Coordinates of C-alpha atoms and ligand atoms in Angstrom, one line a residue:
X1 CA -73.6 -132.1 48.3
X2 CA -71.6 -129.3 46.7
X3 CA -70.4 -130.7 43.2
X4 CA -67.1 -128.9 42.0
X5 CA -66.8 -127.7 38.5
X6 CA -63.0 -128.7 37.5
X7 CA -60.7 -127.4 34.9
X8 CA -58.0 -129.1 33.1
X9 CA -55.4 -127.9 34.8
X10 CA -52.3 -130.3 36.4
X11 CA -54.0 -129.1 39.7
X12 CA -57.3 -129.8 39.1
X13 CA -56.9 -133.1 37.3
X14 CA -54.9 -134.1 40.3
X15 CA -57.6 -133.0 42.9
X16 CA -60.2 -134.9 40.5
X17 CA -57.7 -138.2 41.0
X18 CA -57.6 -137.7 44.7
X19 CA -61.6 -137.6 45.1
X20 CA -61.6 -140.7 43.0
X21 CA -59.2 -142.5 45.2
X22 CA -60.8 -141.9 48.4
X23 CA -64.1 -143.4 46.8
X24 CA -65.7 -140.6 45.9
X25 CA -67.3 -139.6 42.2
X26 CA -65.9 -137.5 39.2
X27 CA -67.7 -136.7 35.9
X28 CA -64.9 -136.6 33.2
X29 CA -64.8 -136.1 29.8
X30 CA -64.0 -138.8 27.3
X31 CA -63.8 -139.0 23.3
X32 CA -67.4 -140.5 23.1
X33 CA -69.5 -138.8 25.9
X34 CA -68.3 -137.6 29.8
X35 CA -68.4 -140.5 31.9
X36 CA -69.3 -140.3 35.6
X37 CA -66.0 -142.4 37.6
X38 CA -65.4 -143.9 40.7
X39 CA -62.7 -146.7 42.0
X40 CA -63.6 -149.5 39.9
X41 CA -62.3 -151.7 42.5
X42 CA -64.1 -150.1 45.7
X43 CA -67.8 -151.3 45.7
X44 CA -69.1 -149.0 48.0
X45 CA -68.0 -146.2 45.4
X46 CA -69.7 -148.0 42.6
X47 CA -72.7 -148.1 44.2
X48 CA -73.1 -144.6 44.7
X49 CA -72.4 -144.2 41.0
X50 CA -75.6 -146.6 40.4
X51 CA -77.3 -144.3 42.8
X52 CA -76.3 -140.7 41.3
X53 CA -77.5 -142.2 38.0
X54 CA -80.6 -143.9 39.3
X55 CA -79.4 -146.9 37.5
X56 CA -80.4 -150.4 37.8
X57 CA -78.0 -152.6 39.8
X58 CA -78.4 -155.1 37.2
X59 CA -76.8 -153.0 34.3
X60 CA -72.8 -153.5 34.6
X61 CA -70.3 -150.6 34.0
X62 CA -67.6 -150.3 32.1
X63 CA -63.9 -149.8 33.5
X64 CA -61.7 -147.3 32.1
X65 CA -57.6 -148.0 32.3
X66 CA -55.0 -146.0 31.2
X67 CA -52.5 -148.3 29.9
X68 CA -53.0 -151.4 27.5
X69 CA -51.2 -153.6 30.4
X70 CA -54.3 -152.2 32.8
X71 CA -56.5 -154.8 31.5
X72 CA -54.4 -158.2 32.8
X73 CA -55.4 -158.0 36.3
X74 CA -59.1 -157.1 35.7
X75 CA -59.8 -160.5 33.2
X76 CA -58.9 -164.0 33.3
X77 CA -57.3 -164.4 29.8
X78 CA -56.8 -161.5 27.3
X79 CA -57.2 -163.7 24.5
X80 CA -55.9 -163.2 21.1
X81 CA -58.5 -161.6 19.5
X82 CA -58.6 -159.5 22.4
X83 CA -55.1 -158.7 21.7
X84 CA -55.5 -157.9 18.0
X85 CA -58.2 -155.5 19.2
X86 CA -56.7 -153.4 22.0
X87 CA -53.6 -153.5 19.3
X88 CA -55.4 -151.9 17.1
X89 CA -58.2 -149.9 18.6
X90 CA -57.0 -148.8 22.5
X91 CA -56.8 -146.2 23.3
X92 CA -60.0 -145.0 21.4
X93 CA -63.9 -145.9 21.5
X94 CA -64.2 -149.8 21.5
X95 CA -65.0 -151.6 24.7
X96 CA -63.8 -154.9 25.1
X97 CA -66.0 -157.6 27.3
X98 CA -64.3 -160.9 28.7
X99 CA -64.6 -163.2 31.0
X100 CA -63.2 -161.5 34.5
X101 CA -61.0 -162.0 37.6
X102 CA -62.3 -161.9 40.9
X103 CA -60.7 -158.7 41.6
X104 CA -63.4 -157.3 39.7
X105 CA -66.2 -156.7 42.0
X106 CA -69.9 -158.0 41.5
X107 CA -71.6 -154.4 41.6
X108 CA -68.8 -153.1 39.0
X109 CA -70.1 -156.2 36.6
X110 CA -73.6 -156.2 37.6
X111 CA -73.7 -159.3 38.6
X112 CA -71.9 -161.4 35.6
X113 CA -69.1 -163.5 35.5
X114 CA -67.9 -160.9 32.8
X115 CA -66.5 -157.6 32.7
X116 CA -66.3 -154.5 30.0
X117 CA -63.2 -152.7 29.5
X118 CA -61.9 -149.6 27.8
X119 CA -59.0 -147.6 27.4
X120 CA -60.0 -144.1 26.3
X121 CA -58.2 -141.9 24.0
X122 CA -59.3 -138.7 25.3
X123 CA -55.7 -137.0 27.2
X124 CA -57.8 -135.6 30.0
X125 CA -59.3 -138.8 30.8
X126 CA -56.3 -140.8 31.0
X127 CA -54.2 -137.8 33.2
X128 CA -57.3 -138.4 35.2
X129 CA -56.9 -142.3 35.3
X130 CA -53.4 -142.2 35.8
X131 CA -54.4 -139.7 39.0
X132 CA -56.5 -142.1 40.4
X133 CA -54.4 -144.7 40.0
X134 CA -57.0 -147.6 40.0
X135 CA -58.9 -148.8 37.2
X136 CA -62.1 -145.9 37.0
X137 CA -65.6 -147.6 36.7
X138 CA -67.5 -145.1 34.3
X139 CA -70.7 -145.2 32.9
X140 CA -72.1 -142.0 30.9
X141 CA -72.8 -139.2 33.3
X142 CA -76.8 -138.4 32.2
X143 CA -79.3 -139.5 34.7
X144 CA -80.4 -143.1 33.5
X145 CA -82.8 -143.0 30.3
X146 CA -81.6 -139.7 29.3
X147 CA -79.3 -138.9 26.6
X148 CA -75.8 -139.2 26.9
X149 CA -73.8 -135.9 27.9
X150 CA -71.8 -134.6 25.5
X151 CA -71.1 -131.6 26.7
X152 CA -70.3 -130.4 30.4
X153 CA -73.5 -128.6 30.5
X154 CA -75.9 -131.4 30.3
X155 CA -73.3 -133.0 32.9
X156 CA -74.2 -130.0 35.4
X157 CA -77.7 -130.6 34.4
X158 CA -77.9 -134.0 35.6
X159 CA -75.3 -134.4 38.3
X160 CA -75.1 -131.4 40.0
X161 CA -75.5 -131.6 43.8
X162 CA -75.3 -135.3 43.0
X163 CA -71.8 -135.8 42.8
X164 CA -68.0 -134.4 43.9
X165 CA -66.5 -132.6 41.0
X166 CA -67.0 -132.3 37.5
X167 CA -64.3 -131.2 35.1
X168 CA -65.0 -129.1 32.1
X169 CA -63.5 -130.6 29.0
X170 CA -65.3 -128.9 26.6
X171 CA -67.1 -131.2 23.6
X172 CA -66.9 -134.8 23.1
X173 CA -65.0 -135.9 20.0
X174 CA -67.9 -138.4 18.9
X175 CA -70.5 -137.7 20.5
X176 CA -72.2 -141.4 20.7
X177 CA -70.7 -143.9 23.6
X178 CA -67.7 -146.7 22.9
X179 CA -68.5 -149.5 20.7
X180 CA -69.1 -152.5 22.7
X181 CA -68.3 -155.9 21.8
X182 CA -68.2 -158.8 23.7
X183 CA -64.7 -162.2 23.3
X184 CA -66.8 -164.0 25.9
X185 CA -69.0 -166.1 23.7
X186 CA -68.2 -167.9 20.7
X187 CA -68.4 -165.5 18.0
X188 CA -67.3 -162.0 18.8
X189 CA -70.7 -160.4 18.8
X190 CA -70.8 -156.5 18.7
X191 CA -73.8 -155.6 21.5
X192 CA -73.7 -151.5 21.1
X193 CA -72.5 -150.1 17.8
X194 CA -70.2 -146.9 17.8
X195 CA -67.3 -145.3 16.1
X196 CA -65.3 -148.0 15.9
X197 CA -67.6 -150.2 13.3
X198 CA -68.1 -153.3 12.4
X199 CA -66.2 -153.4 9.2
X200 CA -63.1 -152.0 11.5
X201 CA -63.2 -155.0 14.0
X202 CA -63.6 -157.1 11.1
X203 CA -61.0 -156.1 9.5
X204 CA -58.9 -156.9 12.4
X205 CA -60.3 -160.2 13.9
X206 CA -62.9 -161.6 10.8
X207 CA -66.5 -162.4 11.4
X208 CA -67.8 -160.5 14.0
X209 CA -71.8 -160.6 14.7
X210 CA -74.1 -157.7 15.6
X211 CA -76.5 -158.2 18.2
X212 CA -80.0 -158.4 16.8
X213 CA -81.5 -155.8 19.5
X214 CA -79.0 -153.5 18.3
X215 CA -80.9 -152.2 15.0
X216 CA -84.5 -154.1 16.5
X217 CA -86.5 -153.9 19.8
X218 CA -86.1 -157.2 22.5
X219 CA -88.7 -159.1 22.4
X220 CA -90.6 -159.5 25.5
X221 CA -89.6 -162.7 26.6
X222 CA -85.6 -162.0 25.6
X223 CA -82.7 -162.1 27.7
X224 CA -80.5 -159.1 26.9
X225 CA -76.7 -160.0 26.1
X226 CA -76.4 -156.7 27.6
X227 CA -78.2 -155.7 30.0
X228 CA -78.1 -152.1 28.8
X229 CA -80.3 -153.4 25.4
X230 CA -83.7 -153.7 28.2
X231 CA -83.5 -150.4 29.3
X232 CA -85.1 -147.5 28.1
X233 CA -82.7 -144.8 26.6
X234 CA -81.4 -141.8 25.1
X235 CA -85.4 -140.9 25.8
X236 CA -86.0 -137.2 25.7
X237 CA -89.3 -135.8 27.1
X238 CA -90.6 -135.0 23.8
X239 CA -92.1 -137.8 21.9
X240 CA -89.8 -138.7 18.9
X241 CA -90.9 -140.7 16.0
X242 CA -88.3 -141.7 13.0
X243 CA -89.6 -141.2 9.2
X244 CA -88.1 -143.7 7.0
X245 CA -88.0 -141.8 3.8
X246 CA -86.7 -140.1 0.9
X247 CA -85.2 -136.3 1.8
X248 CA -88.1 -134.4 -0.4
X249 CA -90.9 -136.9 0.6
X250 CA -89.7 -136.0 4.7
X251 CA -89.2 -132.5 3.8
X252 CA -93.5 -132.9 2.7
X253 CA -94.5 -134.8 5.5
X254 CA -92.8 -132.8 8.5
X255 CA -93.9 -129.7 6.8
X256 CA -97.6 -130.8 6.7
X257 CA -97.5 -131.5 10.5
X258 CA -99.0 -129.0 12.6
X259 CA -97.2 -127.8 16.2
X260 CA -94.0 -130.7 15.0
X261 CA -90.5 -130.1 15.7
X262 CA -88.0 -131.5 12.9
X263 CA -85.1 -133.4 13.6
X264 CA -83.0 -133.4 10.9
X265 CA -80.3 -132.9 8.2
X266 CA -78.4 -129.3 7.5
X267 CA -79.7 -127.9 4.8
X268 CA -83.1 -130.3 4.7
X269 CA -85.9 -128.1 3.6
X270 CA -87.9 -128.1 6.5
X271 CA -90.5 -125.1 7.7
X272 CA -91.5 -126.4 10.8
X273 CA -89.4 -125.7 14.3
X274 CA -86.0 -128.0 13.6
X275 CA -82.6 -129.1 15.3
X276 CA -80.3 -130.3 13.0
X277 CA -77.9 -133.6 13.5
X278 CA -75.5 -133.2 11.4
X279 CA -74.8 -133.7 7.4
X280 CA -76.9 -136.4 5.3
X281 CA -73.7 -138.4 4.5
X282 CA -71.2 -137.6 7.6
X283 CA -72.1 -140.1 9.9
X284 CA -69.5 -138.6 11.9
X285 CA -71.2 -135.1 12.6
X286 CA -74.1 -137.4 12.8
X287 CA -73.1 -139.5 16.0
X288 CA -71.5 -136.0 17.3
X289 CA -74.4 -134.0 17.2
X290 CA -77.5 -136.3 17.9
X291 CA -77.4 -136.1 22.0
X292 CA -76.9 -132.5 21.8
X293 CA -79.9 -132.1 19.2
X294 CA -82.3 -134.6 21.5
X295 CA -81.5 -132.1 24.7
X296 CA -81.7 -129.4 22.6
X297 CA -85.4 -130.2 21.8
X298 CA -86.5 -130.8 25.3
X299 CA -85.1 -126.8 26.0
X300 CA -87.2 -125.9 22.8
X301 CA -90.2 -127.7 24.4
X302 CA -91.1 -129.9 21.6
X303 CA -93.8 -131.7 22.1
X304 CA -93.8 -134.6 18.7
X305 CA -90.6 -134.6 16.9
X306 CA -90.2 -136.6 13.1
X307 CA -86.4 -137.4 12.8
X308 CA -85.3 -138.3 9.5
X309 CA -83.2 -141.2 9.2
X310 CA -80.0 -141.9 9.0
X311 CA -78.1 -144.6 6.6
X312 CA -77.5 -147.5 8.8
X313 CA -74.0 -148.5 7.5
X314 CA -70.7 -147.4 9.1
X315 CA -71.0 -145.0 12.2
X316 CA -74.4 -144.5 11.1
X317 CA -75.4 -148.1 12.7
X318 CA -74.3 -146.5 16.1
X319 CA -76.9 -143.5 15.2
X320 CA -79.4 -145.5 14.1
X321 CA -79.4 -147.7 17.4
X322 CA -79.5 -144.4 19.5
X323 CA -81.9 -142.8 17.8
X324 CA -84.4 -145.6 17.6
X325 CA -84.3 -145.9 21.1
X326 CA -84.8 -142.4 21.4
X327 CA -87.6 -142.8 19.5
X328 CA -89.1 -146.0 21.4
X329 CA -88.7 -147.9 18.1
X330 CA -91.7 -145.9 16.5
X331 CA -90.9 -145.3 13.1
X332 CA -93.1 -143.8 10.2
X333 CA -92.8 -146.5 6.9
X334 CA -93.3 -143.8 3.8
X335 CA -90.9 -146.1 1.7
X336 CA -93.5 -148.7 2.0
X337 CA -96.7 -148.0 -0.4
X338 CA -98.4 -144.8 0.8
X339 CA -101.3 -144.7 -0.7
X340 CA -104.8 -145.4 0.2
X341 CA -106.3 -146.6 -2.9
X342 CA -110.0 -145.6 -4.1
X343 CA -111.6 -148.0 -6.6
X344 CA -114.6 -149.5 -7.4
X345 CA -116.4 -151.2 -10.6
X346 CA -118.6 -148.5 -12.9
X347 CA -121.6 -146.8 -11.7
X348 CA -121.0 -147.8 -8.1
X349 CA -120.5 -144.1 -6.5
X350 CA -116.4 -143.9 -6.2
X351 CA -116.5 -140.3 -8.1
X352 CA -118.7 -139.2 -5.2
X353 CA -116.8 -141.0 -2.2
X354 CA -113.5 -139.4 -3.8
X355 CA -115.2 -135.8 -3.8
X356 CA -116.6 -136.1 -0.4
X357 CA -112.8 -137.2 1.1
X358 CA -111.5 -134.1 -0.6
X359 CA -113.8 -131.9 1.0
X360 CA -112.9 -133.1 4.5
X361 CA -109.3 -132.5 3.1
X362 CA -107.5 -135.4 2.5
X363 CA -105.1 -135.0 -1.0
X364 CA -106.8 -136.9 -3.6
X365 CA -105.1 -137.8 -6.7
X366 CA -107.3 -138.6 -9.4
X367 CA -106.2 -141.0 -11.9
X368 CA -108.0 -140.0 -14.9
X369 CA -106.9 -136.5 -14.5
X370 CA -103.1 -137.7 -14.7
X371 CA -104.0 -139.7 -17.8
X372 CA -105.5 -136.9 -19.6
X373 CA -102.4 -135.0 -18.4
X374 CA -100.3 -137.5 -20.2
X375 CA -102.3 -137.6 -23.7
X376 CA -102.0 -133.5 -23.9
X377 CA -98.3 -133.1 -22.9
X378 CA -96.3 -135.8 -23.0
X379 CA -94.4 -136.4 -26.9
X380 CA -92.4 -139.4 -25.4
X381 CA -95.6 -141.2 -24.4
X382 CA -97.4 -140.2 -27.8
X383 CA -94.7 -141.5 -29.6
X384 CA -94.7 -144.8 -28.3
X385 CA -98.9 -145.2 -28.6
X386 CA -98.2 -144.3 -32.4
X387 CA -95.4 -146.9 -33.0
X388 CA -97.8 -149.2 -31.1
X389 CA -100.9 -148.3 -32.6
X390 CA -100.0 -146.6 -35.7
X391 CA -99.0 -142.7 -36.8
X392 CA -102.8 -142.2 -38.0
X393 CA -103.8 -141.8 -34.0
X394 CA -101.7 -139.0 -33.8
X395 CA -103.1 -135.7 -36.0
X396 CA -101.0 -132.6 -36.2
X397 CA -98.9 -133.4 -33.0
X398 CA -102.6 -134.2 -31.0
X399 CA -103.8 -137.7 -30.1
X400 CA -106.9 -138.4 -31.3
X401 CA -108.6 -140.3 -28.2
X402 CA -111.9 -141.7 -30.2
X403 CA -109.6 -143.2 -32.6
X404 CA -107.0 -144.6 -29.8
X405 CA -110.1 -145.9 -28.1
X406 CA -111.4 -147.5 -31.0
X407 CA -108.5 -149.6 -31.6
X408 CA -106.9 -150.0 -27.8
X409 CA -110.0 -151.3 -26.6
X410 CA -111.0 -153.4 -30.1
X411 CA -109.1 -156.4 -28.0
X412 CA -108.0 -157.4 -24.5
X413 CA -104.6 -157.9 -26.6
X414 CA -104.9 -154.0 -27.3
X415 CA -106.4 -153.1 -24.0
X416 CA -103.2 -154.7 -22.6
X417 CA -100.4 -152.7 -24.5
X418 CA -102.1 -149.7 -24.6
X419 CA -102.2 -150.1 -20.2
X420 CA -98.3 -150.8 -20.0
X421 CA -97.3 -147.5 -21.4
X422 CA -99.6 -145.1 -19.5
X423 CA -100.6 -147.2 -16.3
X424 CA -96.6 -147.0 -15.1
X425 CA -97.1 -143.2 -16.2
X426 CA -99.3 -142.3 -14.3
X427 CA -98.6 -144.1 -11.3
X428 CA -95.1 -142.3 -11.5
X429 CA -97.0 -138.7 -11.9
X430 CA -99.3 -139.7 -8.5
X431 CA -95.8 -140.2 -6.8
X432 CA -94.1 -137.3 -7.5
X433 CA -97.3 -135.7 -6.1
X434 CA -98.6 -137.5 -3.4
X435 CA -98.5 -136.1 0.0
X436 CA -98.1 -139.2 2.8
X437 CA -101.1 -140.9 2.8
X438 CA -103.0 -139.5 -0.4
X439 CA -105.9 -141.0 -1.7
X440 CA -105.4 -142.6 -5.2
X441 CA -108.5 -142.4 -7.0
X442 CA -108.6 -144.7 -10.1
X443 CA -110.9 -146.9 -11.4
X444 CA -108.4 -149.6 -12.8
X445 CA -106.2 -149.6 -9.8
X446 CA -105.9 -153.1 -9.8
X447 CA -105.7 -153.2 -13.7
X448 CA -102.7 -151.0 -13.5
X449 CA -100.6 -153.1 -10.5
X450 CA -101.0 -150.1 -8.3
X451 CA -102.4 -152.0 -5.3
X452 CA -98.9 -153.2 -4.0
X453 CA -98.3 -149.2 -4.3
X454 CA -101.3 -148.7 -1.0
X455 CA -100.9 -149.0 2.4
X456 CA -105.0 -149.4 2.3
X457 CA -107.4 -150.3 -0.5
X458 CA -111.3 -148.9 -0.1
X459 CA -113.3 -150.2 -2.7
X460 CA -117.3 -148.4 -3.5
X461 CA -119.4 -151.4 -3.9
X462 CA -123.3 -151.3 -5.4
X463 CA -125.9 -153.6 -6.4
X464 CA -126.1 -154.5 -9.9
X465 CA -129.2 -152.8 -10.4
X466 CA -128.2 -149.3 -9.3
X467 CA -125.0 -149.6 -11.0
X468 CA -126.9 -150.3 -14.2
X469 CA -129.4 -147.4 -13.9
X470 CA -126.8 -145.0 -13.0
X471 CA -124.3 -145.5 -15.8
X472 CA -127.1 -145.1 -18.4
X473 CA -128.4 -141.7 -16.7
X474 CA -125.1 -140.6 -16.4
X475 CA -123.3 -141.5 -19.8
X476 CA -126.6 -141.2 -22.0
X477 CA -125.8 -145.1 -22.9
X478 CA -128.1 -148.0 -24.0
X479 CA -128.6 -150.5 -21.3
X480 CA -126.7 -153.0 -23.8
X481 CA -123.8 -150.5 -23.6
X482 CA -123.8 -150.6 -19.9
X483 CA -124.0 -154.1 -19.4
X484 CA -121.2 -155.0 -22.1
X485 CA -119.1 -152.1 -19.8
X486 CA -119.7 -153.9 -16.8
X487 CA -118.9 -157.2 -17.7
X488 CA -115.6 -156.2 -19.1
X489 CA -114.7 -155.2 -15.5
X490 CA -114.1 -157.3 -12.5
X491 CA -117.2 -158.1 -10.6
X492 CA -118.2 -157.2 -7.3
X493 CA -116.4 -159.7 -4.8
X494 CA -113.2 -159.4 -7.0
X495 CA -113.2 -155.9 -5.2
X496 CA -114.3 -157.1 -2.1
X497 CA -112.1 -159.7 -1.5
X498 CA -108.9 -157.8 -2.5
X499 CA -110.3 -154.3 -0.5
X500 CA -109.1 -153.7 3.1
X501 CA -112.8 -152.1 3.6
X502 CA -115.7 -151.5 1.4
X503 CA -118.2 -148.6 1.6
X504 CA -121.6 -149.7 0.3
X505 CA -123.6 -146.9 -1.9
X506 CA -126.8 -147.7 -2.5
X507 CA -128.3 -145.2 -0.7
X508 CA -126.3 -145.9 2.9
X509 CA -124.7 -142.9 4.8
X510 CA -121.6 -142.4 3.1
X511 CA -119.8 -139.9 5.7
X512 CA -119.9 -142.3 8.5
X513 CA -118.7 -145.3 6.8
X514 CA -115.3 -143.3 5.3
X515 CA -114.8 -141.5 9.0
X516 CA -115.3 -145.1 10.3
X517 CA -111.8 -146.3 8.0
X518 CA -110.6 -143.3 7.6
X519 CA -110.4 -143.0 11.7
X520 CA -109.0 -146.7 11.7
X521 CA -106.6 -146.4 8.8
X522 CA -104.7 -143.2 10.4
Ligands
TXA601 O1 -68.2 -144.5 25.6 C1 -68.5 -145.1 26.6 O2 -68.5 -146.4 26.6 C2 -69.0 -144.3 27.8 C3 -67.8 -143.5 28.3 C4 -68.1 -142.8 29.5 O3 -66.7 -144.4 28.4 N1 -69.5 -145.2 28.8 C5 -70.7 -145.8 28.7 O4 -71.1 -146.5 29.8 O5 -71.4 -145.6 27.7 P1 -72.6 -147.0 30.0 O6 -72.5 -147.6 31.4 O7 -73.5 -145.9 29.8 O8 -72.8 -148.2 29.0 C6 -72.2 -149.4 29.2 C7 -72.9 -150.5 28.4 C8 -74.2 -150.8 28.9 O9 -75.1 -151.0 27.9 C9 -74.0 -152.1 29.7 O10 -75.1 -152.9 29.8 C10 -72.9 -152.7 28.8 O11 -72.1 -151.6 28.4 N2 -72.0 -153.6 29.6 C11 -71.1 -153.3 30.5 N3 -70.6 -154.4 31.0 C12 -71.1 -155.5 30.4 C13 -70.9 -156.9 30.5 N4 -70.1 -157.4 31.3 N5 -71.7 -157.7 29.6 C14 -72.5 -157.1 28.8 N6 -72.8 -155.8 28.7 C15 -72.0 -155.0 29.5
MG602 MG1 -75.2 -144.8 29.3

C-alpha cells in the first residue's frame, strides 16, 4: 500500500476525512502523541487498525469526538462526574471510560461492556474529526510495544506502507498519551497517568484512585483494569534500566559504566554517550521529550541505557509510568544502602581481604583512614572531643590521640561518647566518597550503626588461636594484651550471624571465596 504524507491544508484534511469515512486509516496528530484513526463505528476498519499496529484484539481503543455532545450516543449514561470532567477537561488529554451503548462495536472496546472516550484539543485533529464525520477510533500510531510517536517521523517509521495517509502536524504538545481514567467502577480510578493529573481530577470530582500497576508491575496472576497495563511498552531495543538516585551520585555511577548510554537531565554531568529528557523539575519538557529520547537511542545504537529518574508527583507520574515500562521495571536502588561492608573481629585477616579487593579494583573505603582524617583536620569535631573529654586532649590546636585513648577507652561509658561524635563522621565522609557499591572497610562497622548503611555485609572470620598469635606478632603486644583486646569485641558468631557471607582465613584460599560473593553480590 502507498501511504500518503498529508499536510494541514483545508484540502488535505478533507481528503484525510474522506479516507476515514470510506473505512480506511489515517495517522493524525493529537496534543499527546499522533494517533492512528479509523470509523469508530465500522468494525471492519478497526480491525485493520489492530492489524497495522500488530495489536492484540483484546486491548480496546480509544474514540476520539469532536464535540462534547459526541459522547451521548457512544455511552449509556454520561454521569455527573463524567460531566464535571468533560466540563472541565475536554477538549484536552483526559480520556473518559464508561459503561457503553451498543452502538459501540465489540472490536472498538475490545471486548468490554465499556468504552474510552476523548475529545482532543489539538485543531488539526478535530478539523479532521469533524471531516470524518463519525466518531474516529485512535490508538497511538507506533507499532505495538514501541514508543509512542510524537513526531511524524517515527509515524512514517512505523506505518508506512501500512496505512492510507499520514498528515504532518509537526510535534506533539505533550508528548506522553491522554490520561485515562475510568466512571465505570465505584471509585473513579485513574488507569494511565498523563497531563491532566491526579490532583486536577481531584480537584474537580474528589477522591480519585490510581491504579496500582500504574507506578508497579502486574502481578502474574492479575487481571489488568486495562488491558493496556499487561502489555509490554514504550520498549525500545536497547536495554533501559532506571537509577533511583541523587543527581551527583547518577552522574558517578553512569560515568563509571563502560560502552553505557545516559538518559537523562539537561545539564546533568554525564561523560558517557547521553539523550536528554528534558529539565530536572519541568515535568512538562519531561513527558514531551521522553518518546523522542527512547527512539533517539535506538538510532544511536545503544546497547544498556541508565535513565535517571524522574519525581513521581504531577506530570511526572505519567513519566514515571512510561519510563518504567520502558525500562521493564528494572531499576537500580542507590538510595538504598550501597555499601558492601568489610568487618571482622582483630587479628582475623580483614586488612588483607580489603587489600586483595582493591587490587582487583573494587573502591575501598577504609574506615580508619577517614578517622585519622577527621583527628588532623577537622576543628568542629576537635572541639566537641575537648568539651567532652576535656581542653588538656587538645595541645597547640593538635589532638593528642594517646591521651584521648587513655580516657575514651578508660570506660564503655567513654567508649560510647567518644563513638557518637566520630562514628556519624565518618560514615558521612565514606558517603560523599563512595562510588556505587564501594567496599566499607571498618572494623567497628557494627559498633558505629553502619550495617543498615550496606546492601551486603562480609565478615573475615578466624580461629581463636590464629587471631591470638597474629595480633601479638603484629602489634608487638603481650598475650594478656591481646586477649583483653579481643574480649572487648564481639565474638565470632556475633559476626557470623549478622554477615550475609563470611570468608574464613586461617590459611583457606582467599581469592576464590571473595570472587565467589563478589560474583553473587553484583
Ligand atoms: O493520548 C492518547 O490517548 C492517544 C491519542 C492518539 O489520543 N491514544 C492512545 O491510545 O494512547 P492507545 O490505544 O495507545 O491507549 C489506550 C489505552 C490502552 O491502555 C487501553 O488498554 C486503554 O486505553 N483502554 C481503552 N479502552 C478501555 C476500556 N474500555 N477499559 C479499560 N481500558 C481501556
Ligand atoms: Mg499506545
Amino acid at each position: 500500500m502507498e501511504t500518503k504524507i498529508l499536510s494541514t491544508s483545508e484540502y488535505d484534511i478533507a481528503l484525510a476525512g474522506e479516507i476515514i469515512a470510506k473505512g480506511g486509516l489515517v495517522a493524525f496528530p493529537t496534543e499527546t502523541v499522533y494517533g492512528l484513526g479509523a470509523d469508530a463505528l465500522n468494525e471492519n476498519a478497526v480491525k485493520s487498525i489492530y492489524a497495522a499496529k500488530g495489536r492484540p484484539s483484546d486491548n480496546p481503543l480509544i474514540v476520539h469526538i469532536c464535540e462534547k455532545e459526541d459522547i451521548v450516543p457512544l455511552v449509556k449514561e454520561v454521569t455527573p462526574k463524567a460531566r464535571a470532567l468533560m466540563d472541565a477537561f475536554f477538549p484536552g488529554p483526559l480520556t473518559i471510560i464508561l459503561p457503553k451503548s451498543d452502538r459501540v462495536g465489540n472490536v472498538v472496546s475490545g471486548g468490554l461492556d465499556t468504552v474510552a472516550v476523548r475529545m482532543p484539543q489539538n485543531d488539526i485533529a478535530r478539523r479532521l474529526i469533524r471531516a470524518a464525520g463519525c466518531p474516529v477510533a485512535a490508538p497511538s500510531a507506533n507499532t505495538s510495544g514501541l514508543p509512542s510517536p510524537t513526531r511524524a517521523k517515527y509515524v512514517i517509521e512505523d506505518m508506512n506502507g501500512k496505512i492510507d495517509a499520514i498528515i504532518d502536524g509537526g510535534d506533539c504538545e505533550f508528548g506522553v498519551e491522554s490520561t485515562v481514567i475510568t466512571l465505570a467502577g465505584d471509585v473513579p480510578t485513574i488507569l494511565r497517568p498523563g497531563a491532566v493529573t491526579k490532583e486536577m481530577i481531584e480537584s474537580v470530582i474528589g477522591k480519585t484512585e490510581v491504579a496500582r500497576a500504574v507506578l508497579e508491575g502486574m502481578k502474574n496472576d492479575e487481571v489488568a483494569a486495562s488491558p493496556g497495563m499487561k502489555y509490554k511498552h514504550y520498549a525500545p531495543k536497547a536495554q533501559v534500566v532506571i537509577v533511583d538516585a541523587e543527581k551527583e551520585v547518577y552522574e558517578n555511577f553512569v560515568n563509571s559504566r563502560e560502552n553505557a548510554f545516559a538518559l537523562c537531565f539537561e545539564g546533568d554531568n554525564v561523560t558517557v554517550d547521553k539523550v536528554t529528557y528534558g529539565r530536572e523539575n519541568d515535568d512538562l519538557s519531561q513527558a514531551r521529550e521522553l518518546f523522542d529520547a527512547l527512539r533517539q537511542l535506538d538510532e544511536m545504537g545503544a546497547k544498556k541505557v541508565y535513565a535517571r529518574i524522574p519525581h513521581t508527583t504531577g506530570v511526572g507520574m505519567a513519566v514515571y509510568n512510561r519510563l518504567i515500562r520502558a525500562a521493564a521495571f528494572k531499576i537500580i536502588d542507590l538510595r538504598k544502602p550501597f555499601f558492601i561492608g568489610l568487618t571482622g573481629p582483630t587479628g582475623a585477616g580483614k586488612g588483607y581481604v580489603s587489600s586483595r579487593l582493591a587490587e582487583m579494583g573494587f573502591n575501598i573505603l577504609d574506615a580508619d583512614k577517614y578517622v585519622k582524617k577527621i583527628y588532623d583536620n577537622n576543628p568542629g569535631i576537635l572541639n566537641r572531643l575537648a568539651s567532652e573529654f576535656g581542653n588538656d586532649i587538645i595541645i597547640n590546636g593538635e589532638l593528642d590521640r594517646k591521651k584521648l585513648a587513655q580516657i575514651a577507652f578508660s570506660s564503655k561509658e567513654n567508649t560510647k561518647r567518644l563513638n557518637s561524635i566520630v562514628h556519624p563522621e565518618v560514615i558521612s565522609l565514606c558517603e560523599r566518597d563512595a562510588k556505587p557499591l564501594a567496599v566499607l572497610d571498618a572494623p567497628q562497622l557494627f559498633e558505629a550503626g553502619a550495617a543498615d548503611k550496606c546492601y551486603k555485609i562480609i565478615s573475615v572470620i578466624a580461629d581463636y588461636e590464629t587471631r591470638l598469635r597474629r595480633i601479638t606478632e603484629r602489634d608487638k603486644i603481650t598475650q594478656e594484651q591481646a586477649v583483653s583486646r579481643m574480649n572487648a569485641q564481639f565474638d565470632e558468631s556475633y559476626y557470623i550471624n549478622n554477615s550475609d557471607f563470611v570468608i574464613y582465613n586461617n590459611g583457606e584460599d582467599i581469592d576464590s571465596q571473595i570472587k565467589k560473593i563478589m560474583e553473587e553480590i553484583l
